[in-house]
């Protein structure tokens, strides 16, 4: 069963901590995405990557960075976590030029 | 104004009812997606449309490109259909990005 796996379902961090959210896909997909989802705002794209070591900013990249050293793994980094980064984070992947995205189960991050 | 608007925001139905969720968009698109998100967060792709109509079980999705409008229908609704349904559009053919509506929360009561 093909899938996108996010390393944690729930995470609690302190303000100022460096936070790593990991995402791994086993479908050999070229494209990978990080979204955050907030009530009343829907899903918003933070960063995406269309190839190893390639990255593009999405709609809300401020306060985040990403890393894609291997095709199957896409990491989201919060350099210095802040309370306004408390949210649900969703990773997704898709084939180059394809339509469907496959989503991970999400990581609910609380920054205290 | 959001590029993708869904209506209604919330919908409560009795089991067995026919349900329609609407999605309107204001930009040119190459495809429109319908997604389902159950409590707990996981998102599943239901349909991808660029024209016409698609059917899968009790779910039907239609799109009218000229009117920039899509509908998701659920026939003979069941409590397990309770979820948030999200419309998303992909712009040009070379675009990787999806732009999402805010979702419609559906509750089907036994």
XYZ file of N, CA, C and O in Angstrom:
888
model
N 0.851 -1.189 0.000
C 0.000 0.000 0.000
C 0.889 1.241 0.000
O 1.658 1.452 0.919
N 0.792 2.040 -1.054
C 1.644 3.211 -1.168
C 1.231 4.260 -0.160
O 0.061 4.379 0.201
N 2.194 5.030 0.311
C 1.804 5.980 1.318
C 2.819 7.081 1.524
O 3.962 7.023 1.066
N 2.329 8.125 2.220
C 3.153 9.225 2.685
C 3.121 9.176 4.207
O 2.044 9.195 4.806
N 4.291 9.098 4.809
C 4.393 8.947 6.254
C 4.999 10.178 6.884
O 6.084 10.619 6.490
N 4.281 10.735 7.853
C 4.805 11.851 8.628
C 5.261 11.312 9.973
O 4.586 10.481 10.584
N 6.386 11.815 10.425
C 7.077 11.178 11.555
C 6.302 11.253 12.863
O 6.411 10.354 13.690
N 5.514 12.297 13.056
C 4.783 12.432 14.315
C 3.341 12.816 14.035
O 3.074 13.571 13.108
N 2.401 12.288 14.822
C 1.015 12.742 14.714
C 0.774 13.971 15.578
O 0.007 14.854 15.212
N 1.422 14.003 16.734
C 1.286 15.124 17.663
C 2.670 15.522 18.156
O 3.514 14.667 18.405
N 2.844 16.831 18.290
C 4.139 17.354 18.720
C 3.893 18.593 19.555
O 3.090 19.461 19.168
N 4.575 18.684 20.706
C 4.487 19.878 21.541
C 5.908 20.424 21.711
O 6.802 19.695 22.129
N 6.076 21.687 21.364
C 7.386 22.322 21.442
C 7.280 23.658 22.184
O 6.191 24.222 22.337
N 8.434 24.151 22.607
C 8.495 25.445 23.284
C 8.877 26.541 22.299
O 9.582 26.298 21.306
N 8.418 27.732 22.578
C 8.793 28.906 21.771
C 10.314 28.998 21.685
O 11.006 28.864 22.710
N 10.808 29.238 20.461
C 12.239 29.380 20.251
C 12.959 28.101 19.888
O 14.098 28.149 19.424
N 12.313 26.948 20.088
C 12.945 25.683 19.726
C 13.041 25.536 18.211
O 12.214 26.073 17.461
N 14.022 24.780 17.774
C 14.118 24.402 16.365
C 13.353 23.090 16.208
O 13.569 22.137 16.953
N 12.452 23.077 15.237
C 11.551 21.941 15.074
C 11.730 21.339 13.689
O 11.790 22.073 12.685
N 11.804 20.030 13.643
C 11.913 19.306 12.372
C 10.664 18.446 12.189
O 10.338 17.628 13.042
N 9.994 18.614 11.071
C 8.894 17.729 10.688
C 9.358 16.940 9.472
O 9.779 17.518 8.472
N 9.253 15.614 9.598
C 9.768 14.758 8.546
C 8.637 14.107 7.762
O 7.601 13.731 8.328
N 8.871 13.943 6.476
C 7.888 13.306 5.601
C 8.615 12.365 4.655
O 9.601 12.764 4.021
N 8.122 11.146 4.555
C 8.728 10.148 3.680
C 7.647 9.533 2.807
O 6.585 9.177 3.296
N 7.947 9.404 1.502
C 7.001 8.747 0.590
C 7.701 7.591 -0.110
O 8.884 7.651 -0.394
N 6.905 6.549 -0.373
C 7.488 5.337 -0.960
C 6.997 5.105 -2.386
O 6.992 3.977 -2.869
N 6.576 6.171 -3.068
C 5.973 6.037 -4.389
C 6.878 6.547 -5.507
O 6.434 6.647 -6.654
N 8.112 6.933 -5.163
C 9.040 7.474 -6.163
C 8.478 8.735 -6.829
O 8.720 8.998 -8.010
N 7.719 9.516 -6.062
C 7.145 10.749 -6.582
C 8.200 11.849 -6.660
O 9.037 11.993 -5.770
N 8.106 12.639 -7.746
C 9.054 13.749 -7.895
C 8.676 14.936 -7.003
O 9.523 15.597 -6.449
N 7.365 15.214 -6.938
C 6.901 16.404 -6.232
C 6.551 16.096 -4.785
O 5.893 15.098 -4.495
N 6.963 16.989 -3.898
C 6.552 16.885 -2.492
C 6.181 18.271 -1.990
O 6.751 19.281 -2.438
N 5.239 18.305 -1.064
C 4.637 19.559 -0.619
C 4.491 19.564 0.906
O 4.229 18.517 1.510
N 4.618 20.752 1.485
C 4.241 20.969 2.877
C 3.157 22.035 2.924
O 3.313 23.134 2.367
N 2.052 21.694 3.621
C 0.951 22.611 3.833
C 0.728 22.790 5.336
O 1.043 21.907 6.135
N 0.110 23.908 5.690
C -0.461 24.011 7.007
C -1.957 24.275 6.867
O -2.399 24.868 5.863
N -2.701 23.782 7.851
C -4.150 23.888 7.809
C -4.633 24.515 9.104
O -4.369 23.993 10.186
N -5.355 25.618 8.980
C -5.869 26.333 10.132
C -7.362 26.544 9.968
O -7.846 26.762 8.845
N -8.104 26.511 11.076
C -9.561 26.707 11.009
C -9.907 28.017 10.312
O -9.337 29.068 10.614
N -10.832 27.953 9.381
C -11.283 29.141 8.674
C -10.372 29.589 7.545
O -10.738 30.481 6.769
N -9.198 28.985 7.438
C -8.256 29.391 6.390
C -8.005 28.294 5.372
O -7.472 28.553 4.291
N -8.328 27.077 5.703
C -8.078 25.983 4.776
C -6.606 25.629 4.691
O -5.782 26.019 5.521
N -6.254 24.902 3.665
C -4.875 24.478 3.450
C -4.099 25.556 2.718
O -4.576 26.105 1.712
N -2.910 25.837 3.186
C -2.055 26.816 2.541
C -0.681 26.204 2.324
O -0.141 25.550 3.221
N -0.121 26.457 1.157
C 1.154 25.862 0.780
C 2.309 26.634 1.394
O 2.419 27.852 1.223
N 3.189 25.909 2.081
C 4.356 26.543 2.687
C 5.548 26.481 1.724
O 6.129 27.498 1.357
N 5.910 25.283 1.318
C 6.996 25.043 0.372
C 6.661 23.806 -0.441
O 5.935 22.942 0.007
N 7.248 23.726 -1.626
C 7.206 22.475 -2.354
C 8.536 22.218 -3.043
O 9.367 23.118 -3.166
N 8.720 20.979 -3.437
C 9.960 20.569 -4.081
C 9.602 19.684 -5.265
O 8.794 18.770 -5.136
N 10.193 19.950 -6.430
C 9.903 19.153 -7.613
C 11.059 18.222 -7.976
O 11.015 17.518 -8.977
N 12.110 18.258 -7.141
C 13.239 17.369 -7.395
C 14.160 17.434 -6.183
O 14.086 18.366 -5.374
N 15.071 16.494 -6.112
C 16.046 16.494 -5.028
C 16.815 17.812 -5.034
O 17.214 18.302 -6.099
N 16.986 18.375 -3.857
C 17.695 19.638 -3.625
C 17.015 20.847 -4.253
O 17.548 21.956 -4.177
N 15.856 20.675 -4.860
C 15.129 21.813 -5.430
C 13.974 22.172 -4.504
O 13.312 21.288 -3.947
N 13.712 23.461 -4.364
C 12.610 23.901 -3.520
C 12.048 25.208 -4.063
O 12.773 25.992 -4.687
N 10.770 25.392 -3.830
C 10.101 26.624 -4.237
C 9.228 27.098 -3.083
O 8.585 26.286 -2.413
N 9.193 28.411 -2.883
C 8.326 28.959 -1.851
C 6.868 28.844 -2.280
O 6.533 29.043 -3.451
N 6.039 28.565 -1.289
C 4.606 28.587 -1.523
C 4.032 29.933 -1.119
O 4.674 30.973 -1.266
N 2.838 29.895 -0.557
C 2.142 31.131 -0.199
C 2.589 31.714 1.128
O 2.518 32.921 1.332
N 3.063 30.878 2.039
C 3.395 31.355 3.398
C 4.720 30.773 3.876
O 4.781 30.066 4.869
N 5.837 31.072 3.233
C 7.114 30.451 3.610
C 7.811 31.074 4.819
O 8.751 30.487 5.363
N 7.330 32.252 5.246
C 8.062 32.978 6.303
C 8.105 32.158 7.593
O 7.085 31.674 8.066
N 9.308 32.051 8.148
C 9.475 31.324 9.400
C 9.763 29.840 9.212
O 9.958 29.117 10.181
N 9.784 29.401 7.945
C 10.008 27.994 7.628
C 11.162 27.837 6.633
O 11.445 28.738 5.864
N 11.777 26.681 6.674
C 12.699 26.282 5.614
C 12.471 24.791 5.359
O 11.762 24.133 6.113
N 13.035 24.298 4.258
C 12.841 22.897 3.903
C 14.162 22.296 3.452
O 15.106 23.004 3.106
N 14.164 20.978 3.431
C 15.341 20.253 2.968
C 14.885 19.006 2.234
O 14.018 18.272 2.720
N 15.493 18.797 1.057
C 15.210 17.558 0.318
C 16.517 17.012 -0.243
O 16.916 17.321 -1.351
N 17.157 16.214 0.568
C 18.439 15.612 0.205
C 18.260 14.290 -0.531
O 19.131 13.870 -1.292
N 17.141 13.632 -0.285
C 16.823 12.384 -0.983
C 15.415 12.492 -1.563
O 14.565 13.200 -1.026
N 15.174 11.761 -2.633
C 13.900 11.880 -3.341
C 12.721 11.547 -2.436
O 11.657 12.159 -2.534
N 12.878 10.592 -1.551
C 11.748 10.112 -0.783
C 11.471 10.931 0.476
O 10.443 10.731 1.109
N 12.349 11.850 0.832
C 12.231 12.534 2.117
C 12.210 14.051 1.933
O 13.060 14.615 1.246
N 11.232 14.685 2.594
C 11.095 16.147 2.512
C 10.863 16.645 3.929
O 9.868 16.274 4.563
N 11.768 17.472 4.409
C 11.714 17.924 5.797
C 11.303 19.385 5.862
O 11.778 20.202 5.063
N 10.460 19.690 6.820
C 10.065 21.069 7.099
C 10.729 21.475 8.404
O 10.667 20.736 9.398
N 11.358 22.648 8.394
C 12.121 23.111 9.556
C 11.560 24.436 10.033
O 11.399 25.372 9.228
N 11.253 24.499 11.307
C 10.892 25.756 11.952
C 12.136 26.198 12.715
O 12.515 25.590 13.707
N 12.802 27.218 12.222
C 14.104 27.611 12.775
C 13.991 28.056 14.222
O 14.839 27.747 15.042
N 12.939 28.774 14.556
C 12.695 29.250 15.921
C 11.179 29.306 16.107
O 10.538 30.281 15.723
N 10.650 28.234 16.660
C 9.199 28.078 16.705
C 8.533 29.219 17.460
O 9.036 29.697 18.489
N 7.392 29.641 16.933
C 6.603 30.679 17.595
C 5.170 30.169 17.765
O 4.740 29.240 17.074
N 4.439 30.806 18.677
C 3.084 30.323 18.982
C 2.173 30.391 17.765
O 1.243 29.580 17.633
N 2.424 31.341 16.855
C 1.554 31.429 15.675
C 1.843 30.334 14.639
O 1.207 30.299 13.581
N 2.793 29.467 14.953
C 3.036 28.307 14.100
C 2.341 27.052 14.639
O 2.499 25.959 14.072
N 1.562 27.211 15.685
C 0.696 26.129 16.144
C -0.333 25.855 15.062
O -1.070 26.749 14.655
N -0.358 24.624 14.569
C -1.200 24.318 13.425
C -1.144 22.826 13.122
O -0.374 22.079 13.722
N -1.966 22.426 12.148
C -1.873 21.082 11.572
C -0.998 21.186 10.331
O -1.262 22.029 9.456
N 0.027 20.349 10.241
C 0.927 20.352 9.089
C 0.723 19.069 8.293
O 0.755 17.962 8.841
N 0.521 19.248 6.990
C 0.270 18.116 6.112
C 1.304 18.068 5.008
O 1.597 19.078 4.366
N 1.830 16.892 4.789
C 2.772 16.644 3.705
C 2.026 15.911 2.586
O 1.092 15.137 2.857
N 2.420 16.154 1.348
C 1.815 15.453 0.216
C 2.868 15.219 -0.853
O 3.913 15.881 -0.876
N 2.594 14.270 -1.719
C 3.503 14.027 -2.843
C 2.689 13.718 -4.092
O 1.526 13.304 -4.004
N 3.316 13.928 -5.246
C 2.659 13.593 -6.507
C 3.720 13.333 -7.570
O 4.867 13.763 -7.457
N 3.288 12.623 -8.616
C 4.176 12.393 -9.747
C 4.354 13.685 -10.533
O 3.469 14.546 -10.533
N 5.459 13.805 -11.231
C 5.713 14.942 -12.114
C 4.559 15.082 -13.102
O 4.228 14.144 -13.814
N 3.923 16.246 -13.115
C 2.859 16.512 -14.070
C 1.566 15.785 -13.786
O 0.587 15.948 -14.508
N 1.524 14.992 -12.732
C 0.309 14.212 -12.463
C -0.720 15.053 -11.745
O -0.435 16.140 -11.272
N -1.920 14.531 -11.648
C -2.969 15.239 -10.966
C -3.033 14.935 -9.491
O -2.906 15.795 -8.662
N -3.230 13.672 -9.162
C -3.504 13.321 -7.781
C -2.302 13.528 -6.886
O -1.180 13.205 -7.240
N -2.577 14.086 -5.710
C -1.600 14.143 -4.637
C -1.999 13.130 -3.583
O -3.176 12.927 -3.315
N -1.017 12.495 -2.987
C -1.241 11.606 -1.860
C -0.786 12.322 -0.603
O 0.344 12.840 -0.562
N -1.666 12.352 0.395
C -1.390 13.115 1.603
C -0.986 12.204 2.758
O -1.454 11.062 2.864
N -0.140 12.755 3.627
C 0.146 12.100 4.897
C -0.984 12.341 5.883
O -1.926 13.091 5.603
N -0.877 11.717 7.051
C -1.939 11.796 8.060
C -1.930 13.117 8.815
O -2.897 13.430 9.505
N -0.844 13.881 8.691
C -0.783 15.173 9.349
C -0.045 15.126 10.678
O -0.020 14.092 11.357
N 0.570 16.243 11.024
C 1.208 16.424 12.335
C 0.567 17.637 12.993
O 0.603 18.731 12.427
N -0.016 17.406 14.145
C -0.602 18.535 14.883
C 0.458 19.074 15.833
O 0.837 18.419 16.795
N 0.950 20.260 15.520
C 2.027 20.901 16.288
C 1.460 21.969 17.206
O 0.706 22.838 16.759
N 1.829 21.887 18.457
C 1.492 22.944 19.414
C 2.785 23.581 19.893
O 3.688 22.874 20.350
N 2.861 24.898 19.785
C 4.032 25.636 20.253
C 3.598 26.453 21.473
O 2.712 27.310 21.377
N 4.200 26.147 22.617
C 3.776 26.784 23.871
C 4.732 27.890 24.284
O 5.926 27.854 23.943
N -11.259 38.606 -2.334
C -12.099 37.453 -2.621
C -11.194 36.244 -2.849
O -10.193 36.327 -3.548
N -11.556 35.102 -2.209
C -10.778 33.895 -2.410
C -10.934 33.396 -3.836
O -11.987 33.550 -4.451
N -9.869 32.779 -4.332
C -9.916 32.243 -5.692
C -10.814 31.017 -5.782
O -11.311 30.703 -6.864
N -10.979 30.313 -4.680
C -11.824 29.123 -4.653
C -12.818 29.275 -3.507
O -12.418 29.412 -2.349
N -14.089 29.268 -3.852
C -15.143 29.432 -2.861
C -16.004 28.187 -2.810
O -16.443 27.691 -3.868
N -16.259 27.706 -1.611
C -17.133 26.540 -1.441
C -18.388 26.938 -0.695
O -18.370 27.814 0.168
N -19.470 26.250 -1.019
C -20.711 26.432 -0.270
C -21.473 25.119 -0.215
O -21.418 24.321 -1.163
N -22.165 24.870 0.892
C -22.130 25.664 2.116
C -20.864 25.386 2.924
O -20.111 24.484 2.597
N -20.655 26.164 3.976
C -19.517 25.901 4.867
C -19.792 24.689 5.748
O -18.885 23.904 6.027
N -21.036 24.592 6.201
C -21.457 23.485 7.045
C -22.752 22.913 6.504
O -23.606 23.668 6.019
N -22.897 21.606 6.606
C -24.091 20.954 6.078
C -24.437 19.773 6.968
O -23.583 18.927 7.244
N -25.677 19.748 7.441
C -26.171 18.615 8.216
C -27.284 17.950 7.441
O -28.195 18.633 6.958
N -27.213 16.649 7.288
C -28.206 15.915 6.508
C -28.637 14.672 7.266
O -27.896 14.136 8.103
N -29.840 14.215 6.949
C -30.317 12.943 7.485
C -29.796 11.809 6.607
O -29.649 11.976 5.373
N -29.535 10.704 7.220
C -29.087 9.528 6.468
C -30.041 9.241 5.316
O -31.261 9.274 5.486
N -29.479 9.001 4.152
C -30.284 8.697 2.975
C -30.512 9.885 2.063
O -30.911 9.710 0.907
N -30.281 11.079 2.547
C -30.507 12.269 1.727
C -29.471 12.392 0.610
O -28.355 11.891 0.713
N -29.891 13.101 -0.436
C -28.994 13.465 -1.548
C -28.319 14.774 -1.184
O -28.976 15.735 -0.807
N -26.998 14.810 -1.298
C -26.221 15.970 -0.849
C -25.480 16.591 -2.020
O -24.950 15.879 -2.888
N -25.449 17.920 -2.034
C -24.677 18.648 -3.044
C -23.788 19.664 -2.359
O -24.251 20.440 -1.520
N -22.523 19.658 -2.723
C -21.551 20.648 -2.269
C -21.034 21.366 -3.499
O -20.716 20.731 -4.515
N -20.958 22.681 -3.409
C -20.596 23.490 -4.570
C -19.226 24.141 -4.436
O -18.786 24.452 -3.326
N -18.604 24.341 -5.572
C -17.292 24.970 -5.621
C -17.244 25.906 -6.820
O -17.516 25.480 -7.952
N -16.916 27.169 -6.580
C -16.734 28.139 -7.655
C -15.324 28.684 -7.603
O -14.774 28.867 -6.514
N -14.751 28.939 -8.753
C -13.386 29.440 -8.798
C -13.303 30.593 -9.785
O -14.131 30.727 -10.688
N -12.298 31.435 -9.597
C -12.239 32.678 -10.368
C -11.032 32.737 -11.292
O -10.806 33.761 -11.937
N -10.248 31.667 -11.379
C -9.036 31.666 -12.200
C -9.119 30.562 -13.240
O -9.930 29.634 -13.108
N -8.287 30.678 -14.274
C -8.211 29.600 -15.234
C -7.525 28.402 -14.607
O -6.578 28.551 -13.852
N -8.025 27.217 -14.914
C -7.482 26.026 -14.279
C -7.205 24.949 -15.316
O -7.760 24.944 -16.417
N -6.328 24.030 -14.938
C -6.115 22.842 -15.754
C -6.854 21.645 -15.183
O -7.130 20.686 -15.901
N -7.159 21.683 -13.893
C -7.885 20.581 -13.268
C -8.463 21.029 -11.938
O -7.963 21.979 -11.318
N -9.506 20.336 -11.532
C -10.120 20.591 -10.226
C -10.164 19.276 -9.457
O -10.453 18.220 -10.025
N -9.867 19.370 -8.167
C -9.829 18.184 -7.317
C -10.895 18.287 -6.235
O -11.166 19.377 -5.722
N -11.457 17.158 -5.891
C -12.269 17.035 -4.684
C -11.544 16.094 -3.725
O -11.120 14.988 -4.115
N -11.422 16.565 -2.483
C -10.706 15.830 -1.445
C -11.636 15.602 -0.265
O -12.571 16.382 -0.034
N -11.361 14.546 0.492
C -12.144 14.244 1.681
C -11.205 14.158 2.880
O -10.163 13.492 2.798
N -11.586 14.823 3.960
C -10.768 14.801 5.164
C -11.623 14.373 6.350
O -12.547 15.067 6.744
N -11.275 13.214 6.914
C -11.993 12.715 8.075
C -11.410 13.301 9.345
O -10.250 13.748 9.360
N -12.175 13.302 10.443
C -11.638 13.735 11.737
C -10.344 12.984 12.026
O -10.253 11.787 11.788
N -9.339 13.701 12.510
C -8.031 13.080 12.697
C -7.043 13.558 11.662
O -5.839 13.439 11.859
N -7.526 14.092 10.540
C -6.649 14.826 9.643
C -6.369 14.248 8.281
O -6.154 14.984 7.346
N -6.372 12.929 8.102
C -5.944 12.356 6.833
C -6.807 12.807 5.668
O -8.027 12.894 5.762
N -6.174 13.125 4.551
C -6.881 13.603 3.359
C -6.778 12.562 2.261
O -5.696 12.016 2.004
N -7.908 12.328 1.623
C -7.975 11.369 0.528
C -8.450 12.084 -0.725
O -9.398 12.874 -0.665
N -7.803 11.839 -1.841
C -8.262 12.390 -3.116
C -9.459 11.585 -3.609
O -9.387 10.363 -3.716
N -10.544 12.284 -3.923
C -11.737 11.622 -4.424
C -11.792 11.652 -5.948
O -12.022 10.639 -6.596
N -11.638 12.842 -6.503
C -11.746 13.023 -7.942
C -10.756 14.071 -8.424
O -10.411 14.996 -7.704
N -10.366 13.921 -9.676
C -9.703 14.980 -10.408
C -10.474 15.157 -11.724
O -10.696 14.180 -12.443
N -10.879 16.393 -12.001
C -11.723 16.667 -13.165
C -11.109 17.769 -14.004
O -10.610 18.752 -13.471
N -11.200 17.627 -15.299
C -10.904 18.762 -16.171
C -12.102 19.089 -17.061
O -12.149 20.159 -17.661
N -13.057 18.183 -17.138
C -14.288 18.430 -17.883
C -15.310 17.373 -17.503
O -14.949 16.292 -17.002
N -16.586 17.679 -17.736
C -17.629 16.667 -17.654
C -17.950 16.193 -16.258
O -18.177 16.976 -15.348
N -17.967 14.890 -16.101
C -18.520 14.263 -14.922
C -17.755 12.982 -14.621
O -17.316 12.286 -15.530
N -17.592 12.693 -13.318
C -17.006 11.422 -12.915
C -17.844 10.834 -11.784
O -18.412 11.568 -10.981
N -17.868 9.496 -11.721
C -18.674 8.809 -10.713
C -17.838 7.719 -10.071
O -17.112 6.991 -10.755
N -17.961 7.632 -8.748
C -17.300 6.545 -8.034
C -18.200 6.128 -6.888
O -18.354 6.857 -5.895
N -18.843 4.987 -7.047
C -19.778 4.540 -6.028
C -20.931 5.515 -5.891
O -21.612 5.835 -6.870
N -21.133 6.019 -4.674
C -22.237 6.959 -4.444
C -21.825 8.416 -4.658
O -22.622 9.327 -4.444
N -20.616 8.646 -5.074
C -20.111 9.997 -5.275
C -20.086 10.340 -6.763
O -19.676 9.526 -7.586
N -20.540 11.570 -7.050
C -20.534 12.066 -8.422
C -19.951 13.470 -8.391
O -20.348 14.288 -7.564
N -19.011 13.752 -9.288
C -18.450 15.095 -9.399
C -18.668 15.603 -10.806
O -18.476 14.864 -11.781
N -19.081 16.861 -10.902
C -19.291 17.490 -12.205
C -18.526 18.794 -12.249
O -18.233 19.407 -11.213
N -18.206 19.217 -13.463
C -17.552 20.503 -13.631
C -18.071 21.186 -14.881
O -18.306 20.526 -15.899
N -18.275 22.507 -14.766
C -18.671 23.334 -15.910
C -17.574 24.375 -16.079
O -17.492 25.332 -15.313
N -16.723 24.163 -17.070
C -15.552 25.024 -17.251
C -15.964 26.447 -17.598
O -15.382 27.421 -17.107
N -16.998 26.594 -18.426
C -17.433 27.938 -18.841
C -17.936 28.744 -17.652
O -17.663 29.933 -17.534
N -18.660 28.067 -16.755
C -19.209 28.762 -15.594
C -18.253 28.760 -14.404
O -18.559 29.334 -13.363
N -17.122 28.085 -14.525
C -16.133 27.983 -13.445
C -16.801 27.486 -12.165
O -16.692 28.093 -11.092
N -17.424 26.346 -12.291
C -18.192 25.801 -11.181
C -18.123 24.280 -11.201
O -18.144 23.652 -12.273
N -18.048 23.711 -10.008
C -18.058 22.257 -9.859
C -18.966 21.885 -8.701
O -19.144 22.666 -7.757
N -19.563 20.711 -8.810
C -20.381 20.196 -7.717
C -19.948 18.785 -7.364
O -19.554 18.004 -8.238
N -20.053 18.481 -6.087
C -19.857 17.114 -5.586
C -21.188 16.654 -5.021
O -21.774 17.327 -4.171
N -21.682 15.535 -5.531
C -22.949 14.985 -5.072
C -22.686 13.669 -4.347
O -21.834 12.873 -4.768
N -23.456 13.463 -3.282
C -23.430 12.180 -2.582
C -24.853 11.638 -2.581
O -25.776 12.296 -2.070
N -25.047 10.485 -3.163
C -26.376 9.866 -3.157
C -26.494 8.919 -1.964
O -25.487 8.355 -1.506
N -27.715 8.791 -1.447
C -27.986 7.879 -0.317
C -26.944 8.054 0.790
O -26.227 7.124 1.154
N -26.856 9.266 1.306
C -25.809 9.590 2.277
C -25.871 8.687 3.513
O -26.933 8.187 3.905
N -24.697 8.506 4.117
C -24.530 7.604 5.263
C -23.679 8.322 6.298
O -22.838 9.145 5.940
N -23.863 7.994 7.583
C -23.034 8.659 8.605
C -21.532 8.553 8.349
O -20.782 9.462 8.707
N -21.071 7.499 7.695
C -19.626 7.403 7.428
C -19.160 8.402 6.374
O -17.955 8.574 6.168
N -20.122 9.085 5.703
C -19.750 10.153 4.768
C -19.412 11.444 5.512
O -18.932 12.410 4.890
N -19.665 11.489 6.810
C -19.366 12.687 7.588
C -17.880 12.982 7.534
O -17.045 12.150 7.902
N -17.546 14.169 7.045
C -16.151 14.550 6.820
C -16.148 15.995 6.344
O -17.197 16.605 6.143
N -14.961 16.519 6.152
C -14.811 17.814 5.480
C -14.454 17.534 4.023
O -13.521 16.761 3.744
N -15.174 18.159 3.121
C -14.935 17.991 1.689
C -14.298 19.273 1.156
O -14.807 20.364 1.379
N -13.183 19.102 0.485
C -12.363 20.240 0.064
C -12.235 20.245 -1.448
O -11.934 19.219 -2.065
N -12.479 21.409 -2.020
C -12.283 21.627 -3.453
C -10.924 22.300 -3.647
O -10.553 23.187 -2.871
N -10.183 21.887 -4.648
C -8.881 22.498 -4.929
C -8.694 22.578 -6.433
O -9.126 21.696 -7.170
N -8.039 23.652 -6.897
C -7.816 23.818 -8.323
C -6.323 23.872 -8.616
O -5.535 24.394 -7.829
N -5.984 23.304 -9.751
C -4.622 23.402 -10.269
C -4.651 24.358 -11.447
O -5.485 24.228 -12.341
N -3.773 25.313 -11.448
C -3.803 26.316 -12.512
C -3.276 25.737 -13.808
O -3.734 24.746 -14.286
N -2.256 26.340 -14.418
C -1.796 25.892 -15.719
C -1.291 24.470 -15.688
O -0.990 23.914 -14.643
N -1.124 23.887 -16.864
C -0.681 22.500 -16.971
C 0.691 22.301 -16.355
O 0.997 21.228 -15.861
N 1.511 23.336 -16.357
C 2.839 23.194 -15.786
C 2.916 23.520 -14.315
O 3.983 23.462 -13.710
N 1.761 23.843 -13.724
C 1.763 24.246 -12.320
C 1.772 23.038 -11.401
O 1.076 22.055 -11.639
N 2.560 23.125 -10.339
C 2.584 22.055 -9.346
C 1.592 22.313 -8.221
O 1.282 21.429 -7.450
N 1.140 23.543 -8.123
C 0.449 23.953 -6.915
C -1.054 23.798 -7.019
O -1.658 23.970 -8.074
N -1.651 23.490 -5.882
C -3.098 23.503 -5.725
C -3.497 24.706 -4.884
O -2.801 25.071 -3.940
N -4.616 25.318 -5.260
C -5.234 26.354 -4.440
C -6.519 25.777 -3.878
O -7.354 25.262 -4.637
N -6.691 25.869 -2.574
C -7.757 25.150 -1.887
C -8.898 26.060 -1.477
O -8.691 27.222 -1.106
N -10.112 25.512 -1.520
C -11.229 26.128 -0.831
C -11.111 25.850 0.661
O -10.259 25.073 1.097
N -11.988 26.474 1.437
C -11.892 26.338 2.886
C -12.601 25.100 3.418
O -12.527 24.799 4.594
N -13.274 24.403 2.538
C -13.881 23.143 2.946
C -15.334 23.273 3.341
O -15.798 24.344 3.739
N -16.049 22.168 3.196
C -17.439 22.049 3.633
C -17.514 20.910 4.634
O -17.148 19.769 4.313
N -17.961 21.230 5.847
C -18.075 20.201 6.878
C -19.442 19.546 6.790
O -20.462 20.201 6.984
N -19.459 18.265 6.472
C -20.699 17.511 6.317
C -20.900 16.600 7.514
O -20.004 15.836 7.884
N -22.087 16.666 8.081
C -22.476 15.746 9.152
C -23.730 15.026 8.708
O -24.728 15.678 8.386
N -23.683 13.704 8.662
C -24.850 12.908 8.292
C -25.348 12.195 9.542
O -24.624 11.420 10.155
N -26.595 12.497 9.868
C -27.177 12.002 11.119
C -27.992 10.745 10.833
O -28.766 10.713 9.880
N -27.829 9.709 11.675
C -28.591 8.465 11.445
C -30.088 8.705 11.573
O -30.548 9.558 12.321
